[in-house]
Amino acid sequence: MPVLNRASELQEEVTGWRRHLHQQPELLFDVHQTAAFVAEKLKEFGCDTVKTGIGKTGVVGIIKGNRGEGRTIGLRADMDALPISEITGAPWASKVPGKMHACGHDGHTAMLLGAAKYLAETRNFAGSVAVIFQPAEEGGGGGLAMVEDGMMESFGISQVFGMHNAPGIPLGDFAIRKGSLMAASDTFEITVSGKGSHAATPHLSVDPVLASAHIVIALQSIVSRGTDPLESLVISVTTTHGGDAYNVIPMDVKLTGTVRTLLPQIRDFAEKRLKEVAEATAAAHGAVAHVHYHRGYPVTFNHADETDFAASVAAKISGDSHVKTDMAPKMGAEDFSYMLESRPGAFIFLGVGDTANLHHPAYDFNDEAIPYGISYWVTLTETALAA
Ligand code: NI
């Protein structure tokens, strides 16, 4: 079964929605216009329930099938944009200076709306489907906010599925893997405190610049000497701030950075060792390091059965040879991970062909992918909830 005919018929209308959303990008939880647009469409389609304000500005629509009772599955899209100035020059380019849909969440939202329209028309399934539109994927933890708001329990959602567009993968191809798909993303801040002095009298100082330089290097030994080379760990020190004058050894230096991992045990190890190495290296120079470690999005972990299922659905649309089931994991993070911690499910990538990369100012979602995305959601629902 290729792309569904009705999904192709919907392409023009859904492209209109996508371009409308593209012109009015909103950040993090502040997606009021987008959420209102989504809720209005879901009501117009005749969803049985439309609930707003979940996880601050998230929206859920419930569509009941007409093939009898059954369970409820969740399909999720994200609604937020990025603080980037768009350079596409497209007629539908962002009208908001400094903000743009550079990750294709406008496309994700439009495709799930298209699927909701289709599913509300046909209702050819047993049980219910919950279409989930979340705010704040790009750093705010909107997925976590919706889970903490009790979304899974209040709608009785038993499984969740997510999708992200992927530049560089041929249009309409899919890619997925079981287990760890995307990284956990943590941040840290290290304050190295010493003793200031005139730069001409270093023996009277405890130099935090030198100590912090040793810390930056020593942290890399956690990766290179402490971690199995076949496991993944990235530690990046990305900012260093200290001192104001050529001839003054400052009192302290601040380092910040990020830690990315694909396995919970490597994450625990990295957090523990980062503190130990920073503190001990500072101590070796007579300085003191205070480490603040902040856990961000967890690993996006695809459950085995749901991954097989998602891949089989993708194969129905695009054919076996167009579905890669052993893609390499990505070290980026994704907050659908919180929904996957709450319920079994799977996250899949949909190829959009040779476009600019995600988070690039020249990126624009490829509307040719819309029929594939709608077909995936509809086929997934009708297969998972077959009467
Ligand atoms: Ni994204």
GROMACS .gro file of C-alpha atoms and ligand atoms in nm:
model
  388
    1MET     CA    1   0.000   0.000   0.000
    2PRO     CA    2   0.158   0.327  -0.107
    3VAL     CA    3   0.065   0.673   0.016
    4LEU     CA    4  -0.310   0.685   0.082
    5ASN     CA    5  -0.516   0.862  -0.189
    6ARG     CA    6  -0.700   1.070   0.067
    7ALA     CA    7  -0.368   1.181   0.217
    8SER     CA    8  -0.260   1.307  -0.126
    9GLU     CA    9  -0.593   1.487  -0.164
   10LEU     CA   10  -0.530   1.658   0.170
   11GLN     CA   11  -0.181   1.774   0.076
   12GLU     CA   12  -0.280   2.115  -0.060
   13GLU     CA   13  -0.497   2.203   0.238
   14VAL     CA   14  -0.240   2.077   0.491
   15THR     CA   15   0.035   2.267   0.309
   16GLY     CA   16  -0.174   2.581   0.360
   17TRP     CA   17  -0.192   2.513   0.734
   18ARG     CA   18   0.182   2.440   0.746
   19ARG     CA   19   0.272   2.765   0.573
   20HIS     CA   20   0.033   2.960   0.793
   21LEU     CA   21   0.202   2.816   1.103
   22HIS     CA   22   0.542   2.884   0.950
   23GLN     CA   23   0.462   3.255   0.932
   24GLN     CA   24   0.377   3.282   1.301
   25PRO     CA   25   0.650   3.093   1.489
   26GLU     CA   26   0.625   3.087   1.868
   27LEU     CA   27   0.881   2.973   2.125
   28LEU     CA   28   0.874   2.715   2.404
   29PHE     CA   29   0.551   2.725   2.609
   30ASP     CA   30   0.445   3.052   2.448
   31VAL     CA   31   0.262   2.879   2.161
   32HIS     CA   32  -0.077   3.038   2.225
   33GLN     CA   33  -0.169   3.119   1.863
   34THR     CA   34  -0.050   2.780   1.739
   35ALA     CA   35  -0.237   2.592   2.012
   36ALA     CA   36  -0.553   2.796   1.940
   37PHE     CA   37  -0.522   2.716   1.567
   38VAL     CA   38  -0.479   2.344   1.646
   39ALA     CA   39  -0.774   2.336   1.888
   40GLU     CA   40  -0.998   2.517   1.639
   41LYS     CA   41  -0.912   2.270   1.362
   42LEU     CA   42  -0.967   1.968   1.588
   43LYS     CA   43  -1.313   2.100   1.683
   44GLU     CA   44  -1.392   2.170   1.318
   45PHE     CA   45  -1.300   1.806   1.232
   46GLY     CA   46  -1.548   1.685   1.493
   47CYS     CA   47  -1.307   1.533   1.746
   48ASP     CA   48  -1.499   1.384   2.039
   49THR     CA   49  -1.289   1.574   2.291
   50VAL     CA   50  -1.055   1.870   2.250
   51LYS     CA   51  -0.865   1.967   2.563
   52THR     CA   52  -0.630   2.266   2.581
   53GLY     CA   53  -0.394   2.388   2.851
   54ILE     CA   54  -0.231   2.050   2.919
   55GLY     CA   55   0.132   2.102   3.024
   56LYS     CA   56   0.061   2.478   3.011
   57THR     CA   57  -0.017   2.512   2.637
   58GLY     CA   58  -0.044   2.155   2.505
   59VAL     CA   59  -0.354   2.033   2.319
   60VAL     CA   60  -0.503   1.683   2.299
   61GLY     CA   61  -0.782   1.573   2.066
   62ILE     CA   62  -0.962   1.241   2.112
   63ILE     CA   63  -1.117   1.063   1.814
   64LYS     CA   64  -1.326   0.755   1.881
   65GLY     CA   65  -1.337   0.482   1.618
   66ASN     CA   66  -1.669   0.339   1.498
   67ARG     CA   67  -1.557  -0.026   1.508
   68GLY     CA   68  -1.627  -0.078   1.875
   69GLU     CA   69  -1.450  -0.050   2.206
   70GLY     CA   70  -1.076  -0.071   2.238
   71ARG     CA   71  -0.766   0.088   2.380
   72THR     CA   72  -0.630   0.438   2.318
   73ILE     CA   73  -0.303   0.514   2.143
   74GLY     CA   74  -0.126   0.852   2.139
   75LEU     CA   75   0.024   1.022   1.833
   76ARG     CA   76   0.244   1.318   1.912
   77ALA     CA   77   0.357   1.633   1.728
   78ASP     CA   78   0.549   1.934   1.861
   79MET     CA   79   0.443   2.295   1.801
   80ASP     CA   80   0.732   2.525   1.901
   81ALA     CA   81   0.982   2.716   1.687
   82LEU     CA   82   1.338   2.844   1.744
   83PRO     CA   83   1.505   3.180   1.818
   84ILE     CA   84   1.670   3.196   1.473
   85SER     CA   85   1.635   3.464   1.202
   86GLU     CA   86   1.502   3.303   0.884
   87ILE     CA   87   1.687   3.352   0.553
   88THR     CA   88   1.478   3.128   0.323
   89GLY     CA   89   1.314   3.420   0.141
   90ALA     CA   90   1.006   3.198   0.098
   91PRO     CA   91   0.673   3.376   0.042
   92TRP     CA   92   0.556   3.208   0.365
   93ALA     CA   93   0.869   3.303   0.562
   94SER     CA   94   0.844   3.397   0.929
   95LYS     CA   95   0.674   3.728   1.001
   96VAL     CA   96   0.827   3.738   1.349
   97PRO     CA   97   1.180   3.882   1.361
   98GLY     CA   98   1.429   3.649   1.529
   99LYS     CA   99   1.197   3.348   1.536
  100MET     CA  100   1.144   3.072   1.282
  101HIS     CA  101   1.028   2.714   1.237
  102ALA     CA  102   1.378   2.578   1.173
  103CYS     CA  103   1.310   2.226   1.300
  104GLY     CA  104   0.996   2.152   1.098
  105HIS     CA  105   0.759   2.142   1.394
  106ASP     CA  106   0.519   2.339   1.171
  107GLY     CA  107   0.524   2.037   0.939
  108HIS     CA  108   0.480   1.792   1.228
  109THR     CA  109   0.178   1.984   1.357
  110ALA     CA  110   0.022   2.019   1.011
  111MET     CA  111   0.070   1.649   0.927
  112LEU     CA  112  -0.087   1.534   1.254
  113LEU     CA  113  -0.377   1.774   1.194
  114GLY     CA  114  -0.416   1.621   0.848
  115ALA     CA  115  -0.423   1.273   1.001
  116ALA     CA  116  -0.678   1.391   1.260
  117LYS     CA  117  -0.902   1.523   0.983
  118TYR     CA  118  -0.879   1.192   0.799
  119LEU     CA  119  -0.935   0.980   1.110
  120ALA     CA  120  -1.232   1.191   1.224
  121GLU     CA  121  -1.390   1.146   0.879
  122THR     CA  122  -1.337   0.771   0.852
  123ARG     CA  123  -1.314   0.638   1.211
  124ASN     CA  124  -1.223   0.299   1.071
  125PHE     CA  125  -1.079   0.160   1.395
  126ALA     CA  126  -1.176   0.025   1.736
  127GLY     CA  127  -1.101   0.225   2.049
  128SER     CA  128  -0.963   0.577   2.037
  129VAL     CA  129  -0.673   0.779   1.912
  130ALA     CA  130  -0.530   1.073   2.106
  131VAL     CA  131  -0.362   1.335   1.887
  132ILE     CA  132  -0.111   1.511   2.111
  133PHE     CA  133   0.030   1.857   2.031
  134GLN     CA  134   0.303   1.956   2.271
  135PRO     CA  135   0.472   2.289   2.343
  136ALA     CA  136   0.836   2.348   2.435
  137GLU     CA  137   1.021   2.063   2.266
  138GLU     CA  138   1.322   2.286   2.204
  139GLY     CA  139   1.454   2.295   2.559
  140GLY     CA  140   1.153   2.359   2.780
  141GLY     CA  141   1.044   2.003   2.852
  142GLY     CA  142   0.689   2.045   2.724
  143GLY     CA  143   0.657   1.668   2.685
  144LEU     CA  144   0.742   1.621   3.052
  145ALA     CA  145   0.494   1.895   3.147
  146MET     CA  146   0.213   1.713   2.963
  147VAL     CA  147   0.305   1.378   3.124
  148GLU     CA  148   0.320   1.542   3.468
  149ASP     CA  149  -0.020   1.695   3.404
  150GLY     CA  150  -0.159   1.341   3.395
  151MET     CA  151  -0.224   1.322   3.021
  152MET     CA  152  -0.148   0.949   2.992
  153GLU     CA  153  -0.382   0.855   3.279
  154SER     CA  154  -0.666   1.097   3.206
  155PHE     CA  155  -0.700   0.980   2.844
  156GLY     CA  156  -0.604   0.618   2.918
  157ILE     CA  157  -0.322   0.623   2.662
  158SER     CA  158  -0.151   0.283   2.638
  159GLN     CA  159   0.113   0.346   2.369
  160VAL     CA  160   0.274   0.654   2.218
  161PHE     CA  161   0.428   0.724   1.880
  162GLY     CA  162   0.631   1.021   1.760
  163MET     CA  163   0.781   1.132   1.429
  164HIS     CA  164   1.047   1.381   1.324
  165ASN     CA  165   1.142   1.495   0.978
  166ALA     CA  166   1.496   1.419   0.868
  167PRO     CA  167   1.688   1.623   0.606
  168GLY     CA  168   1.942   1.409   0.420
  169ILE     CA  169   1.719   1.101   0.416
  170PRO     CA  170   1.543   1.056   0.079
  171LEU     CA  171   1.189   1.198   0.062
  172GLY     CA  172   0.938   0.946   0.193
  173ASP     CA  173   1.195   0.705   0.335
  174PHE     CA  174   1.182   0.619   0.704
  175ALA     CA  175   1.456   0.543   0.958
  176ILE     CA  176   1.430   0.397   1.306
  177ARG     CA  177   1.616   0.178   1.555
  178LYS     CA  178   1.532  -0.018   1.867
  179GLY     CA  179   1.666   0.093   2.202
  180SER     CA  180   1.865   0.414   2.242
  181LEU     CA  181   1.778   0.640   1.949
  182MET     CA  182   1.874   0.986   2.073
  183ALA     CA  183   2.097   1.104   2.354
  184ALA     CA  184   2.035   1.224   2.705
  185SER     CA  185   2.141   1.587   2.723
  186ASP     CA  186   2.273   1.729   3.052
  187THR     CA  187   2.445   2.056   3.136
  188PHE     CA  188   2.701   2.152   3.397
  189GLU     CA  189   2.853   2.460   3.553
  190ILE     CA  190   3.189   2.448   3.732
  191THR     CA  191   3.306   2.741   3.942
  192VAL     CA  192   3.679   2.722   4.010
  193SER     CA  193   3.772   2.943   4.304
  194GLY     CA  194   4.130   3.040   4.384
  195LYS     CA  195   4.302   3.346   4.522
  196GLY     CA  196   4.361   3.659   4.318
  197SER     CA  197   4.684   3.851   4.299
  198HIS     CA  198   4.901   4.074   4.082
  199ALA     CA  199   5.004   3.877   3.773
  200ALA     CA  200   5.367   3.954   3.861
  201THR     CA  201   5.339   3.762   4.189
  202PRO     CA  202   5.181   3.427   4.092
  203HIS     CA  203   5.330   3.261   4.403
  204LEU     CA  204   5.093   3.475   4.612
  205SER     CA  205   4.790   3.353   4.415
  206VAL     CA  206   4.595   3.035   4.369
  207ASP     CA  207   4.544   3.069   3.994
  208PRO     CA  208   4.192   2.959   3.889
  209VAL     CA  209   4.274   3.019   3.519
  210LEU     CA  210   4.548   2.755   3.524
  211ALA     CA  211   4.339   2.517   3.739
  212SER     CA  212   4.039   2.554   3.507
  213ALA     CA  213   4.258   2.488   3.202
  214HIS     CA  214   4.371   2.160   3.361
  215ILE     CA  215   4.007   2.076   3.436
  216VAL     CA  216   3.904   2.129   3.072
  217ILE     CA  217   4.172   1.880   2.963
  218ALA     CA  218   4.118   1.635   3.249
  219LEU     CA  219   3.744   1.609   3.174
  220GLN     CA  220   3.829   1.458   2.834
  221SER     CA  221   4.004   1.170   3.008
  222ILE     CA  222   3.663   1.063   3.144
  223VAL     CA  223   3.570   0.988   2.783
  224SER     CA  224   3.903   0.864   2.648
  225ARG     CA  225   4.028   0.660   2.946
  226GLY     CA  226   3.718   0.588   3.153
  227THR     CA  227   3.452   0.488   2.901
  228ASP     CA  228   3.426   0.176   2.688
  229PRO     CA  229   3.524   0.292   2.337
  230LEU     CA  230   3.214   0.118   2.201
  231GLU     CA  231   2.982   0.322   2.423
  232SER     CA  232   2.896   0.686   2.356
  233LEU     CA  233   2.986   0.980   2.575
  234VAL     CA  234   3.037   1.341   2.472
  235ILE     CA  235   3.165   1.596   2.722
  236SER     CA  236   3.202   1.945   2.579
  237VAL     CA  237   3.319   2.247   2.774
  238THR     CA  238   3.157   2.524   2.576
  239THR     CA  239   3.214   2.844   2.771
  240THR     CA  240   3.489   2.970   2.998
  241HIS     CA  241   3.470   3.304   3.175
  242GLY     CA  242   3.713   3.464   3.416
  243GLY     CA  243   3.931   3.766   3.465
  244ASP     CA  244   3.910   4.124   3.342
  245ALA     CA  245   4.267   4.252   3.316
  246TYR     CA  246   4.601   4.155   3.159
  247ASN     CA  247   4.788   4.191   3.484
  248VAL     CA  248   4.549   4.046   3.741
  249ILE     CA  249   4.511   3.681   3.837
  250PRO     CA  250   4.137   3.660   3.905
  251MET     CA  251   3.956   3.510   4.202
  252ASP     CA  252   3.755   3.258   4.006
  253VAL     CA  253   3.671   3.113   3.666
  254LYS     CA  254   3.343   2.965   3.550
  255LEU     CA  255   3.320   2.678   3.300
  256THR     CA  256   2.997   2.549   3.147
  257GLY     CA  257   2.923   2.269   2.907
  258THR     CA  258   2.714   1.973   2.808
  259VAL     CA  259   2.721   1.593   2.853
  260ARG     CA  260   2.552   1.358   2.603
  261THR     CA  261   2.501   0.987   2.659
  262LEU     CA  262   2.300   0.698   2.514
  263LEU     CA  263   2.283   0.468   2.818
  264PRO     CA  264   2.162   0.540   3.174
  265GLN     CA  265   2.468   0.376   3.334
  266ILE     CA  266   2.707   0.589   3.124
  267ARG     CA  267   2.507   0.896   3.223
  268ASP     CA  268   2.540   0.812   3.593
  269PHE     CA  269   2.911   0.744   3.546
  270ALA     CA  270   2.968   1.073   3.360
  271GLU     CA  271   2.791   1.278   3.628
  272LYS     CA  272   2.988   1.112   3.911
  273ARG     CA  273   3.326   1.136   3.738
  274LEU     CA  274   3.274   1.492   3.617
  275LYS     CA  275   3.234   1.605   3.979
  276GLU     CA  276   3.526   1.395   4.104
  277VAL     CA  277   3.767   1.497   3.828
  278ALA     CA  278   3.680   1.869   3.851
  279GLU     CA  279   3.709   1.877   4.230
  280ALA     CA  280   4.030   1.673   4.247
  281THR     CA  281   4.199   1.861   3.963
  282ALA     CA  282   4.115   2.192   4.128
  283ALA     CA  283   4.248   2.059   4.460
  284ALA     CA  284   4.574   1.954   4.293
  285HIS     CA  285   4.625   2.323   4.214
  286GLY     CA  286   4.516   2.444   4.556
  287ALA     CA  287   4.183   2.569   4.418
  288VAL     CA  288   3.828   2.460   4.489
  289ALA     CA  289   3.575   2.350   4.226
  290HIS     CA  290   3.200   2.368   4.284
  291VAL     CA  291   3.009   2.158   4.031
  292HIS     CA  292   2.642   2.200   3.946
  293TYR     CA  293   2.516   1.919   3.726
  294HIS     CA  294   2.172   1.954   3.570
  295ARG     CA  295   1.996   1.658   3.410
  296GLY     CA  296   1.812   1.755   3.092
  297TYR     CA  297   1.617   1.536   2.850
  298PRO     CA  298   1.665   1.161   2.909
  299VAL     CA  299   1.764   0.909   2.643
  300THR     CA  300   1.497   0.864   2.374
  301PHE     CA  301   1.451   0.490   2.407
  302ASN     CA  302   1.247   0.302   2.147
  303HIS     CA  303   1.065  -0.003   2.282
  304ALA     CA  304   1.127  -0.322   2.084
  305ASP     CA  305   0.773  -0.432   1.991
  306GLU     CA  306   0.654  -0.082   1.909
  307THR     CA  307   0.964  -0.021   1.696
  308ASP     CA  308   0.896  -0.337   1.493
  309PHE     CA  309   0.536  -0.225   1.459
  310ALA     CA  310   0.625   0.132   1.353
  311ALA     CA  311   0.874  -0.004   1.095
  312SER     CA  312   0.610  -0.240   0.954
  313VAL     CA  313   0.366   0.050   0.918
  314ALA     CA  314   0.632   0.262   0.743
  315ALA     CA  315   0.704  -0.032   0.509
  316LYS     CA  316   0.336  -0.050   0.411
  317ILE     CA  317   0.361   0.309   0.288
  318SER     CA  318   0.707   0.332   0.135
  319GLY     CA  319   0.815  -0.031   0.088
  320ASP     CA  320   1.065  -0.242   0.283
  321SER     CA  321   1.366  -0.110   0.095
  322HIS     CA  322   1.276   0.246   0.199
  323VAL     CA  323   1.267   0.177   0.573
  324LYS     CA  324   1.599   0.162   0.755
  325THR     CA  325   1.556  -0.025   1.082
  326ASP     CA  326   1.915  -0.002   1.209
  327MET     CA  327   1.994   0.367   1.175
  328ALA     CA  328   2.281   0.498   1.387
  329PRO     CA  329   2.173   0.677   1.707
  330LYS     CA  330   2.188   1.055   1.715
  331MET     CA  331   2.362   1.253   1.990
  332GLY     CA  332   2.093   1.523   1.975
  333ALA     CA  333   1.816   1.508   2.236
  334GLU     CA  334   1.437   1.497   2.206
  335ASP     CA  335   1.178   1.539   2.476
  336PHE     CA  336   0.942   1.277   2.338
  337SER     CA  337   1.180   1.075   2.559
  338TYR     CA  338   0.960   1.162   2.860
  339MET     CA  339   0.652   1.017   2.691
  340LEU     CA  340   0.853   0.702   2.609
  341GLU     CA  341   0.952   0.676   2.976
  342SER     CA  342   0.585   0.693   3.065
  343ARG     CA  343   0.442   0.454   2.802
  344PRO     CA  344   0.583   0.203   2.551
  345GLY     CA  345   0.622   0.346   2.204
  346ALA     CA  346   0.852   0.440   1.920
  347PHE     CA  347   0.993   0.750   1.753
  348ILE     CA  348   1.060   0.742   1.378
  349PHE     CA  349   1.235   0.970   1.129
  350LEU     CA  350   1.069   1.064   0.801
  351GLY     CA  351   1.302   1.166   0.518
  352VAL     CA  352   1.239   1.507   0.362
  353GLY     CA  353   1.517   1.484   0.103
  354ASP     CA  354   1.796   1.726   0.034
  355THR     CA  355   1.695   2.035   0.235
  356ALA     CA  356   1.899   2.261   0.463
  357ASN     CA  357   1.970   2.103   0.798
  358LEU     CA  358   1.753   2.129   1.108
  359HIS     CA  359   1.814   2.446   1.313
  360HIS     CA  360   1.970   2.617   1.009
  361PRO     CA  361   1.835   2.963   0.908
  362ALA     CA  362   1.779   2.836   0.550
  363TYR     CA  363   1.576   2.532   0.659
  364ASP     CA  364   1.215   2.500   0.545
  365PHE     CA  365   0.996   2.192   0.593
  366ASN     CA  366   0.946   2.006   0.264
  367ASP     CA  367   0.571   2.000   0.199
  368GLU     CA  368   0.615   1.704  -0.037
  369ALA     CA  369   0.658   1.491   0.277
  370ILE     CA  370   0.306   1.567   0.398
  371PRO     CA  371   0.126   1.273   0.228
  372TYR     CA  372   0.383   1.031   0.374
  373GLY     CA  373   0.341   1.168   0.725
  374ILE     CA  374  -0.039   1.162   0.712
  375SER     CA  375  -0.035   0.809   0.564
  376TYR     CA  376   0.199   0.692   0.841
  377TRP     CA  377  -0.025   0.822   1.119
  378VAL     CA  378  -0.346   0.694   0.961
  379THR     CA  379  -0.208   0.349   0.875
  380LEU     CA  380  -0.051   0.319   1.219
  381THR     CA  381  -0.385   0.394   1.385
  382GLU     CA  382  -0.594   0.168   1.164
  383THR     CA  383  -0.342  -0.118   1.208
  384ALA     CA  384  -0.282  -0.081   1.582
  385LEU     CA  385  -0.655  -0.047   1.650
  386ALA     CA  386  -0.785  -0.291   1.390
  387ALA     CA  387  -1.126  -0.426   1.488
  388NI      NI  388   1.267   1.915   1.632
   0.00000   0.00000   0.00000
